[in-house]
């Protein structure tokens, strides 16, 4: 996907800061070590600008280099921790997930929407049920996750469509829905039903169910889900046994989330 152009919105917009953050964001699990040329390609910056950003990050100890390849340092975690520590929502969700996970003996997660992806902000895991490791800060495509579909359902239909169109829709398994029409249909159903369930669309052998988290004003601020092995809790069992528990937690959170 072509990176968005960098444009100064107004005199108060710090384009340099925007570019520096874009450089930080281009590192990830698939690209933990990058050259200047690779950073330029991933961000859409010129090589000269990418080089200046990387040198600045290195001097501030947010990045390190062997002279050719750059990587982030643990200091970058301060940026994410600033959100987690300054926002009470993740801590509130974590407590709720721990209680729910202990009750159901299943792994539970909470996420927020960021563009066309979900970002995990809390997680209580009883056992590893996915091949990929997930923790706070992990990202997954919104289109093929129960959390993502619930969060997309909370948006106006045209906004949800733009996000679906704006991100890649790669099939994760043979069961993954990828067509825009199919996804809009399941998101519309989630909007009506108040929950979303997936069956082996993210990973074979895994199903999950999610509900939105409302604040006291009725706004959707996050989503909660429970994931399980299909051999133990198939989708219909999730709906009949887990959904009532999720809805109860949803109501409890609505009373305390501001």
Short mmCIF file of N, CA and C in Angstrom, two decimals, residues 73-195:
data_model
loop_
_atom_site.label_atom_id
_atom_site.label_comp_id
_atom_site.label_asym_id
_atom_site.label_seq_id
_atom_site.Cartn_x
_atom_site.Cartn_y
_atom_site.Cartn_z
N UNK A 73 14.90 0.86 19.85
CA UNK A 73 15.38 0.45 21.17
C UNK A 73 14.19 0.36 22.13
N UNK A 74 14.38 -0.24 23.29
CA UNK A 74 13.28 -0.34 24.26
C UNK A 74 12.74 1.01 24.72
N UNK A 75 13.51 2.07 24.50
CA UNK A 75 13.03 3.40 24.92
C UNK A 75 11.72 3.77 24.22
N UNK A 76 11.49 3.21 23.03
CA UNK A 76 10.26 3.50 22.30
C UNK A 76 9.03 3.06 23.10
N UNK A 77 9.21 2.07 23.98
CA UNK A 77 8.09 1.60 24.79
C UNK A 77 7.51 2.71 25.67
N UNK A 78 8.32 3.73 25.94
CA UNK A 78 7.80 4.85 26.74
C UNK A 78 6.61 5.51 26.06
N UNK A 79 6.61 5.53 24.74
CA UNK A 79 5.53 6.18 24.00
C UNK A 79 4.22 5.43 24.20
N UNK A 80 4.26 4.10 24.09
CA UNK A 80 3.07 3.31 24.30
C UNK A 80 2.65 3.29 25.76
N UNK A 81 3.63 3.24 26.65
CA UNK A 81 3.31 3.21 28.07
C UNK A 81 2.66 4.50 28.52
N UNK A 82 3.02 5.60 27.86
CA UNK A 82 2.41 6.88 28.20
C UNK A 82 0.90 6.82 28.01
N UNK A 83 0.45 6.16 26.93
CA UNK A 83 -0.99 6.01 26.71
C UNK A 83 -1.60 5.10 27.76
N UNK A 84 -0.96 3.95 28.00
CA UNK A 84 -1.52 2.97 28.94
C UNK A 84 -1.60 3.53 30.36
N UNK A 85 -0.60 4.32 30.74
CA UNK A 85 -0.58 4.83 32.11
C UNK A 85 -1.46 6.07 32.27
N UNK A 86 -1.65 6.83 31.20
CA UNK A 86 -2.42 8.07 31.30
C UNK A 86 -3.91 7.85 31.05
N UNK A 87 -4.27 6.69 30.52
CA UNK A 87 -5.66 6.41 30.20
C UNK A 87 -6.18 5.30 31.11
N UNK A 88 -7.22 5.55 31.88
CA UNK A 88 -7.70 4.52 32.82
C UNK A 88 -8.39 3.35 32.14
N UNK A 89 -8.80 3.51 30.88
CA UNK A 89 -9.56 2.45 30.21
C UNK A 89 -8.83 1.11 30.17
N UNK A 90 -7.56 1.04 29.76
CA UNK A 90 -6.90 -0.27 29.72
C UNK A 90 -6.88 -0.99 31.06
N UNK A 91 -6.62 -0.25 32.15
CA UNK A 91 -6.60 -0.89 33.47
C UNK A 91 -7.98 -1.41 33.86
N UNK A 92 -9.01 -0.63 33.55
CA UNK A 92 -10.38 -1.05 33.85
C UNK A 92 -10.73 -2.31 33.06
N UNK A 93 -10.36 -2.32 31.79
CA UNK A 93 -10.65 -3.49 30.95
C UNK A 93 -9.85 -4.71 31.41
N UNK A 94 -8.61 -4.49 31.83
CA UNK A 94 -7.79 -5.61 32.27
C UNK A 94 -8.41 -6.31 33.47
N UNK A 95 -8.89 -5.53 34.42
CA UNK A 95 -9.53 -6.13 35.59
C UNK A 95 -10.77 -6.92 35.21
N UNK A 96 -11.55 -6.37 34.29
CA UNK A 96 -12.76 -7.07 33.85
C UNK A 96 -12.41 -8.36 33.12
N UNK A 97 -11.38 -8.31 32.30
CA UNK A 97 -10.97 -9.51 31.54
C UNK A 97 -10.45 -10.60 32.46
N UNK A 98 -9.70 -10.22 33.47
CA UNK A 98 -9.15 -11.22 34.39
C UNK A 98 -10.26 -11.96 35.12
N UNK A 99 -11.29 -11.23 35.54
CA UNK A 99 -12.42 -11.87 36.20
C UNK A 99 -13.19 -12.77 35.25
N UNK A 100 -13.40 -12.30 34.02
CA UNK A 100 -14.13 -13.09 33.03
C UNK A 100 -13.36 -14.34 32.63
N UNK A 101 -12.05 -14.19 32.44
CA UNK A 101 -11.21 -15.32 32.05
C UNK A 101 -11.19 -16.38 33.14
N UNK A 102 -11.10 -15.94 34.39
CA UNK A 102 -11.10 -16.90 35.50
C UNK A 102 -12.42 -17.64 35.59
N UNK A 103 -13.50 -16.96 35.26
CA UNK A 103 -14.83 -17.58 35.32
C UNK A 103 -15.04 -18.57 34.18
N UNK A 104 -14.63 -18.18 32.96
CA UNK A 104 -14.89 -19.01 31.78
C UNK A 104 -13.78 -20.01 31.48
N UNK A 105 -12.59 -19.77 32.05
CA UNK A 105 -11.41 -20.58 31.76
C UNK A 105 -11.03 -20.49 30.28
N UNK A 106 -11.25 -19.31 29.72
CA UNK A 106 -10.90 -19.05 28.32
C UNK A 106 -10.13 -17.74 28.24
N UNK A 107 -9.42 -17.55 27.14
CA UNK A 107 -8.66 -16.33 26.93
C UNK A 107 -9.59 -15.20 26.51
N UNK A 108 -9.37 -14.02 27.07
CA UNK A 108 -10.22 -12.85 26.80
C UNK A 108 -9.32 -11.67 26.42
N UNK A 109 -9.85 -10.82 25.53
CA UNK A 109 -9.06 -9.68 25.05
C UNK A 109 -9.93 -8.44 24.94
N UNK A 110 -9.26 -7.29 24.92
CA UNK A 110 -9.91 -6.01 24.66
C UNK A 110 -9.06 -5.25 23.65
N UNK A 111 -9.72 -4.54 22.75
CA UNK A 111 -8.99 -3.82 21.71
C UNK A 111 -9.71 -2.54 21.35
N UNK A 112 -8.95 -1.64 20.73
CA UNK A 112 -9.50 -0.41 20.16
C UNK A 112 -9.19 -0.42 18.67
N UNK A 113 -9.85 0.46 17.94
CA UNK A 113 -9.66 0.53 16.49
C UNK A 113 -8.65 1.61 16.15
N UNK A 114 -7.73 1.29 15.25
CA UNK A 114 -6.76 2.26 14.75
C UNK A 114 -6.68 2.10 13.24
N UNK A 115 -7.38 2.94 12.52
CA UNK A 115 -7.42 2.81 11.07
C UNK A 115 -8.14 1.55 10.66
N UNK A 116 -7.44 0.68 9.93
CA UNK A 116 -8.03 -0.58 9.49
C UNK A 116 -7.55 -1.75 10.35
N UNK A 117 -6.94 -1.43 11.50
CA UNK A 117 -6.43 -2.47 12.39
C UNK A 117 -7.02 -2.32 13.79
N UNK A 118 -6.95 -3.42 14.55
CA UNK A 118 -7.26 -3.34 15.97
C UNK A 118 -5.95 -3.39 16.73
N UNK A 119 -5.95 -2.73 17.89
CA UNK A 119 -4.79 -2.73 18.77
C UNK A 119 -5.24 -3.28 20.12
N UNK A 120 -4.56 -4.32 20.59
CA UNK A 120 -4.91 -4.92 21.87
C UNK A 120 -4.46 -4.01 23.01
N UNK A 121 -5.38 -3.69 23.91
CA UNK A 121 -5.05 -2.82 25.04
C UNK A 121 -5.15 -3.57 26.38
N UNK A 122 -5.69 -4.76 26.37
CA UNK A 122 -5.75 -5.60 27.58
C UNK A 122 -5.95 -7.04 27.13
N UNK A 123 -5.43 -7.97 27.95
CA UNK A 123 -5.55 -9.38 27.58
C UNK A 123 -5.35 -10.26 28.81
N UNK A 124 -6.21 -11.27 28.95
CA UNK A 124 -6.09 -12.27 30.00
C UNK A 124 -6.09 -13.63 29.32
N UNK A 125 -4.96 -14.30 29.36
CA UNK A 125 -4.80 -15.53 28.60
C UNK A 125 -4.64 -16.72 29.54
N UNK A 126 -5.51 -17.71 29.40
CA UNK A 126 -5.42 -18.91 30.24
C UNK A 126 -4.45 -19.92 29.65
N UNK A 127 -4.41 -19.95 28.34
CA UNK A 127 -3.48 -20.83 27.63
C UNK A 127 -3.30 -20.28 26.23
N UNK A 128 -2.26 -20.67 25.58
CA UNK A 128 -2.02 -20.16 24.23
C UNK A 128 -2.91 -20.90 23.25
N UNK A 129 -3.83 -20.16 22.61
CA UNK A 129 -4.75 -20.80 21.68
C UNK A 129 -4.47 -20.41 20.23
N UNK A 130 -3.55 -19.47 20.02
CA UNK A 130 -3.23 -19.04 18.67
C UNK A 130 -1.77 -19.32 18.36
N UNK A 131 -1.50 -19.55 17.07
CA UNK A 131 -0.13 -19.77 16.65
C UNK A 131 0.69 -18.50 16.81
N UNK A 132 0.07 -17.34 16.55
CA UNK A 132 0.78 -16.08 16.72
C UNK A 132 0.61 -15.60 18.15
N UNK A 133 1.65 -15.01 18.68
CA UNK A 133 1.57 -14.50 20.04
C UNK A 133 0.90 -13.14 20.07
N UNK A 134 0.02 -12.94 21.02
CA UNK A 134 -0.68 -11.67 21.15
C UNK A 134 -0.47 -11.12 22.54
N UNK A 135 -0.27 -9.83 22.62
CA UNK A 135 -0.14 -9.16 23.90
C UNK A 135 -0.58 -7.73 23.73
N UNK A 136 -0.52 -6.96 24.80
CA UNK A 136 -0.89 -5.55 24.73
C UNK A 136 -0.01 -4.85 23.70
N UNK A 137 -0.64 -4.11 22.80
CA UNK A 137 0.08 -3.43 21.73
C UNK A 137 0.10 -4.18 20.42
N UNK A 138 -0.26 -5.47 20.44
CA UNK A 138 -0.29 -6.26 19.21
C UNK A 138 -1.41 -5.76 18.29
N UNK A 139 -1.20 -5.92 17.01
CA UNK A 139 -2.17 -5.46 16.02
C UNK A 139 -2.61 -6.60 15.12
N UNK A 140 -3.87 -6.55 14.72
CA UNK A 140 -4.40 -7.50 13.75
C UNK A 140 -5.34 -6.74 12.82
N UNK A 141 -5.56 -7.27 11.62
CA UNK A 141 -6.53 -6.63 10.73
C UNK A 141 -7.92 -6.63 11.36
N UNK A 142 -8.64 -5.54 11.21
CA UNK A 142 -9.97 -5.45 11.80
C UNK A 142 -10.98 -6.32 11.05
N UNK A 143 -10.82 -6.46 9.74
CA UNK A 143 -11.86 -7.08 8.92
C UNK A 143 -12.12 -8.55 9.25
N UNK A 144 -11.10 -9.26 9.76
CA UNK A 144 -11.26 -10.71 9.96
C UNK A 144 -11.26 -11.10 11.43
N UNK A 145 -11.45 -10.14 12.32
CA UNK A 145 -11.48 -10.43 13.76
C UNK A 145 -12.84 -10.04 14.32
N UNK A 146 -13.28 -10.75 15.34
CA UNK A 146 -14.56 -10.40 15.96
C UNK A 146 -14.48 -9.03 16.61
N UNK A 147 -13.36 -8.72 17.24
CA UNK A 147 -13.16 -7.40 17.85
C UNK A 147 -13.26 -6.30 16.80
N UNK A 148 -12.59 -6.52 15.69
CA UNK A 148 -12.59 -5.52 14.63
C UNK A 148 -13.96 -5.30 14.03
N UNK A 149 -14.71 -6.36 13.82
CA UNK A 149 -16.03 -6.23 13.21
C UNK A 149 -17.00 -5.49 14.13
N UNK A 150 -16.89 -5.74 15.44
CA UNK A 150 -17.74 -5.02 16.39
C UNK A 150 -17.39 -3.53 16.38
N UNK A 151 -16.10 -3.22 16.34
CA UNK A 151 -15.68 -1.83 16.33
C UNK A 151 -16.05 -1.13 15.02
N UNK A 152 -15.93 -1.83 13.91
CA UNK A 152 -16.35 -1.26 12.63
C UNK A 152 -17.85 -1.04 12.60
N UNK A 153 -18.59 -1.94 13.24
CA UNK A 153 -20.05 -1.81 13.28
C UNK A 153 -20.50 -0.58 14.06
N UNK A 154 -19.64 -0.09 14.94
CA UNK A 154 -19.98 1.10 15.74
C UNK A 154 -19.81 2.38 14.95
N UNK A 155 -19.19 2.29 13.77
CA UNK A 155 -18.95 3.48 12.94
C UNK A 155 -20.09 3.67 11.95
N UNK A 156 -20.24 4.87 11.42
CA UNK A 156 -21.15 5.05 10.28
C UNK A 156 -20.72 4.13 9.14
N UNK A 157 -21.67 3.64 8.37
CA UNK A 157 -21.38 2.64 7.33
C UNK A 157 -20.34 3.14 6.33
N UNK A 158 -20.38 4.43 5.98
CA UNK A 158 -19.41 4.93 5.00
C UNK A 158 -18.01 4.98 5.56
N UNK A 159 -17.88 5.27 6.87
CA UNK A 159 -16.57 5.28 7.52
C UNK A 159 -16.02 3.86 7.60
N UNK A 160 -16.87 2.90 7.97
CA UNK A 160 -16.43 1.50 8.02
C UNK A 160 -15.96 1.03 6.66
N UNK A 161 -16.68 1.42 5.62
CA UNK A 161 -16.31 1.02 4.26
C UNK A 161 -14.94 1.59 3.88
N UNK A 162 -14.72 2.87 4.21
CA UNK A 162 -13.42 3.48 3.89
C UNK A 162 -12.28 2.73 4.57
N UNK A 163 -12.50 2.31 5.81
CA UNK A 163 -11.44 1.59 6.52
C UNK A 163 -11.21 0.21 5.90
N UNK A 164 -12.27 -0.44 5.49
CA UNK A 164 -12.13 -1.73 4.82
C UNK A 164 -11.38 -1.58 3.51
N UNK A 165 -11.69 -0.53 2.77
CA UNK A 165 -11.03 -0.29 1.49
C UNK A 165 -9.59 0.18 1.68
N UNK A 166 -9.31 0.82 2.83
CA UNK A 166 -8.00 1.42 3.04
C UNK A 166 -6.92 0.46 3.49
N UNK A 167 -7.29 -0.75 3.91
CA UNK A 167 -6.29 -1.71 4.38
C UNK A 167 -6.31 -2.98 3.54
N UNK A 168 -5.24 -3.75 3.57
CA UNK A 168 -5.22 -5.02 2.82
C UNK A 168 -6.20 -6.01 3.43
N UNK A 169 -6.83 -6.80 2.58
CA UNK A 169 -7.77 -7.82 3.05
C UNK A 169 -7.28 -9.19 2.59
N UNK A 170 -6.16 -9.59 3.15
CA UNK A 170 -5.56 -10.87 2.80
C UNK A 170 -6.24 -11.99 3.57
N UNK A 171 -6.58 -13.06 2.86
CA UNK A 171 -7.22 -14.21 3.51
C UNK A 171 -6.25 -14.87 4.47
N UNK A 172 -6.65 -15.00 5.73
CA UNK A 172 -5.81 -15.64 6.74
C UNK A 172 -5.97 -17.16 6.72
N UNK A 173 -7.17 -17.61 6.36
CA UNK A 173 -7.47 -19.05 6.20
C UNK A 173 -8.40 -19.19 5.01
N UNK A 174 -8.72 -20.42 4.67
CA UNK A 174 -9.65 -20.65 3.56
C UNK A 174 -11.06 -20.16 3.87
N UNK A 175 -11.35 -19.88 5.14
CA UNK A 175 -12.68 -19.44 5.54
C UNK A 175 -12.79 -17.92 5.67
N UNK A 176 -11.69 -17.20 5.50
CA UNK A 176 -11.71 -15.76 5.71
C UNK A 176 -12.55 -15.05 4.66
N UNK A 177 -13.47 -14.23 5.12
CA UNK A 177 -14.25 -13.38 4.21
C UNK A 177 -13.41 -12.17 3.84
N UNK A 178 -13.26 -11.93 2.55
CA UNK A 178 -12.42 -10.81 2.11
C UNK A 178 -13.14 -9.84 1.19
N UNK A 179 -14.24 -10.27 0.58
CA UNK A 179 -14.94 -9.37 -0.35
C UNK A 179 -15.64 -8.27 0.43
N UNK A 180 -15.66 -7.08 -0.17
CA UNK A 180 -16.25 -5.93 0.49
C UNK A 180 -17.73 -6.16 0.79
N UNK A 181 -18.44 -6.78 -0.14
CA UNK A 181 -19.88 -7.00 0.06
C UNK A 181 -20.13 -7.96 1.22
N UNK A 182 -19.35 -9.03 1.32
CA UNK A 182 -19.50 -9.98 2.42
C UNK A 182 -19.22 -9.30 3.77
N UNK A 183 -18.14 -8.53 3.79
CA UNK A 183 -17.74 -7.89 5.05
C UNK A 183 -18.76 -6.84 5.48
N UNK A 184 -19.27 -6.08 4.53
CA UNK A 184 -20.28 -5.09 4.89
C UNK A 184 -21.54 -5.77 5.43
N UNK A 185 -21.84 -6.95 4.90
CA UNK A 185 -23.02 -7.68 5.37
C UNK A 185 -22.84 -8.16 6.81
N UNK A 186 -21.67 -8.73 7.13
CA UNK A 186 -21.47 -9.23 8.49
C UNK A 186 -21.33 -8.09 9.49
N UNK A 187 -20.77 -6.97 9.04
CA UNK A 187 -20.66 -5.81 9.92
C UNK A 187 -22.04 -5.21 10.17
N UNK A 188 -22.87 -5.18 9.13
CA UNK A 188 -24.24 -4.69 9.32
C UNK A 188 -25.00 -5.60 10.29
N UNK A 189 -24.77 -6.91 10.20
CA UNK A 189 -25.41 -7.84 11.13
C UNK A 189 -24.93 -7.60 12.55
N UNK A 190 -23.63 -7.34 12.71
CA UNK A 190 -23.09 -7.05 14.05
C UNK A 190 -23.69 -5.77 14.61
N UNK A 191 -23.96 -4.81 13.74
CA UNK A 191 -24.56 -3.55 14.16
C UNK A 191 -25.97 -3.79 14.72
N UNK A 192 -26.68 -4.72 14.13
CA UNK A 192 -28.04 -5.04 14.57
C UNK A 192 -28.03 -5.97 15.79
N UNK A 193 -27.17 -7.00 15.73
CA UNK A 193 -27.16 -8.03 16.78
C UNK A 193 -26.49 -7.58 18.07
N UNK A 194 -25.54 -6.65 17.94
CA UNK A 194 -24.81 -6.20 19.12
C UNK A 194 -23.61 -7.06 19.46
N UNK A 195 -23.24 -7.97 18.57
CA UNK A 195 -22.06 -8.80 18.77
C UNK A 195 -21.57 -9.30 17.41
#
